[in-house]
Amino acid sequence: MVADKYTPQEIESKWYEYWIDNKLFHSEPDAREPYTIVIPPPNVTGMLHMGHMLNNTLQDVLMRRARQKGKNACWVPGTDHASIATEAKVVAKLKAEGIDKASLTREEFLRHAWEWKEKHGGIILKQLRKLGASCDWDRTCFTMDEPRTESVIKVFVDLYNKGKIYRGVRMVHWDPAAKTALSDEEVIYKESQGKLYYLRYMIEGTDRYLVVATTRPETILGDTAVCLNPNDERYKDIPADARVIVPLVGRSIPVIRDTYVDIEFGTGALKVTPAHDVNDYMLGEKYGLESIDIFNDDGTINDKVGLYVGMDRFECRRVIEGDLEKAGLMEKVEPYTNNVGYSERTGVAIEPKLSMQWFMSMEEIAKPATRAVMEDAIKFIPAKYKNTYRYWMENIKDWCISRQLWWGQRIPAYYLPKGGYVVAETAEKALELAREKTGDATLTAADLRQDEDVLDTWFSSWLWPISVFDGIRNPHNPEIEYYYPTSDLITAPDIIFFWVARMIMAGYEYRGEKPFGNVYFTGIVRDKLGRKMSKQLGNSPDPLDLIAKYGADGMRVAMMLSSSAGNDVMFDEALCEQGRNFGNKIWNAYRLINGWTVDETLAQSDNDALAVEWFRHAFAKALAEIEENFASYRISEAFMRIYKLFWDDFSGWYLEMVKPAYGHPADRKTIDATRHYFDLLMRLIHPFMPFVTEEIWQDLAPRAKGESIMYAPAPEAEQWDETLLARFELVKEAITGIRNVRKQKNIAQKQPLTLKVIADENYPAAYAPVIVKMGNIENIDTVSEKDPAAAAFIVKTTQYFVPLGDSIDREAETKRLTADLEYLEGFLASVMKKLSNERFVNSAPEKVVANERAKKADAEAKIAAIREQLAALK
């Protein structure tokens, strides 16, 4: 027997342990249809936040539903090694212990990093268990474990041998905090308030000067030219061979001319700093200009120029502004708003920097991945993200894949003693290739030097759907052949380029097919004021605190009530309470049924037979709507329909209809039907609320050891009678009308009433037993005339009267009916306005026009009936 009180915390740990002990989440290839999801691997540094709650609730709903549909469901968990974030954590930890990273060898640092990973790396996956995540924990992967690392290295070597990976000096985005290059996708542009500085560049040999505008005056240290547009009339008199002096630096640099310069911006004179601006770099290449890198890797000024050495770049900007003013070389300063790039990981402003890096050529590999999405081989939900994806894919740039870090997969390039390099999966293979390339058989491993850089973290996670099944190292193994392509991917749209697009590319490159069939994009979790949840704002609750307070089922319901695909999630803690209350509703409904006694000799009443029949049809119709919602990935809408089915239809109507009078037994037929419906409802609710449904389902009937609701077949579709359901809606309205009379007249429910009805085609006479029980009616009389001494109400066109004898307040009743009449006349006027519009009648769908005409007929009938009732009251 279930406990008297619903206490989520008491049942949740019990059932999760039961599922784990009985290996109910584990999957192995078999004859069933596979259903596979790979978890978006959270950072190994991460702690559970509200975004994880949303994403993993949705994944778990789909997983549990797949099991109920008879599929072999496999949900692969894992974590991402997160190069930049993890290295920063380890460096901070070492610093707190008085250890400087620079004092350690690579091997020593990595020992500390692995120790940190082993201690903290599994926390987020343990937290997911609290949510009820039904991952196959036996399959847990880590992007830097041995199988994944070997896969990454193998892919790097393969792409290098195909000519798709190359090494070169390019302008890259440099993160001075992480001291590494970033890819284009790792840079977030934000509108920033700054200044536009107008500097004076003296023309050599004259007392004239050119005024040049810049937002970064510290970069004058690296200036190697000033560029003018040859069509700019203002500078026609400047000689072709003119040179100018860089302010404060004193360096003489040429004046060049190129149509690249925008005549309208600033003064039309552009300072050229090839080492620190991507466009200047292209000008430098074109005109053979020197590149002077003025920054150290941490964003401080280096000693190449001999000025401001060791000063932070922003401090230098502040100081240089004052020095230019003192030297009379500042024309003016204006406030200026522009877009500045910031590191997605560390949040600091990036610096464009010339650097030797490894790149991956993307144009060719992107083509099949673009087609797959645009032709719906892979479906995006919502589809609006297709255009975003196409724009990025059609304008894709080569991917900078090297990072100047130690934590990550080390680039398998080995440099030769006399220049050049070889690329190989192992040091042994590298030595073999080196000997072949140099013709020097005396070379030893000690003569080779491996590249110091590691690969971008995304270079491992882009292989995730393949590598978790060892499909790179063993491309024809039984697991990859069975589970791949995976079924659905649930992820946030902010990593559509970082991860989703690249996984699609990897899928076609290494499997010749898509990695997944559907991509469901979640929204951003915001607070009820619409603000994005963040630690800085203090508006992001700890999900584990919410689970402790409301239970995991309550938390999951909150996620469902506040989200739909692609739309932002407006989260309010009150939704968790609503979720817990729903669990309580389920619990109490089950306890109510369990409290009924059965009389095996008792025949089923007409009321109960009608109720059982009605709910069978109501359930069938609701199930069809739920299935349609799932098919369209309207997962939240599916849950809300289930919520309404249980709360309103089952608890609010069905249970009230079949509930035996206090102290009386129920008949066997009705109680069996009721328990059967409860079983079906638990199966429907289970994917969303796994714990409370398991607890009740286990109690509904004797179960074998290891049996679970998650493998109980999902309810199957049945036909329903729309006419029957429509008739029953009239019954509901009639019962509501009787209840309203009781409320208005302060008549207790236990006091029986007589009901009179002027029967017409909208009177559901077959359901009179239900009206009698639910309305506590002692007699229903069919009449032909109105009763002026009765409280009246109308359902569609049927007039009902509750005789009140002398107790009716004619004045109050007249006032109520007059108000109803005014409302209906206004409503009818709005309907008539639509129907008198020829354009609406001719162009609107036939069903819509017919619906408006039905509204007109109903309103006219009700108006006529109310006028007659008002006349009778006079």
Coordinates of C-alpha atoms in Angstrom, one line a residue, residues 44 86-87 90-91 93-94 106-120 142 144 406-408:
V44 CA 33.9 18.3 -16.8
T86 CA 39.5 23.1 -17.1
E87 CA 43.1 24.4 -17.5
V90 CA 43.7 23.8 -12.5
V91 CA 45.9 26.8 -12.8
K93 CA 43.9 25.7 -7.8
L94 CA 47.7 25.5 -8.2
R106 CA 54.0 19.5 -19.0
E107 CA 53.8 16.0 -17.4
E108 CA 53.7 17.5 -13.9
F109 CA 50.9 19.9 -14.8
L110 CA 48.9 17.1 -16.5
R111 CA 49.2 15.0 -13.3
H112 CA 47.6 17.8 -11.4
A113 CA 44.9 18.2 -14.1
W114 CA 44.0 14.5 -14.1
E115 CA 43.8 14.5 -10.3
W116 CA 41.4 17.5 -10.4
K117 CA 39.4 15.7 -13.1
E118 CA 39.1 12.5 -11.1
K119 CA 38.0 14.4 -8.0
H120 CA 35.5 16.9 -9.6
F142 CA 34.9 11.3 -21.5
M144 CA 39.7 12.7 -23.4
W406 CA 48.5 21.6 -22.1
W407 CA 45.1 20.0 -21.2
G408 CA 43.7 18.3 -24.3

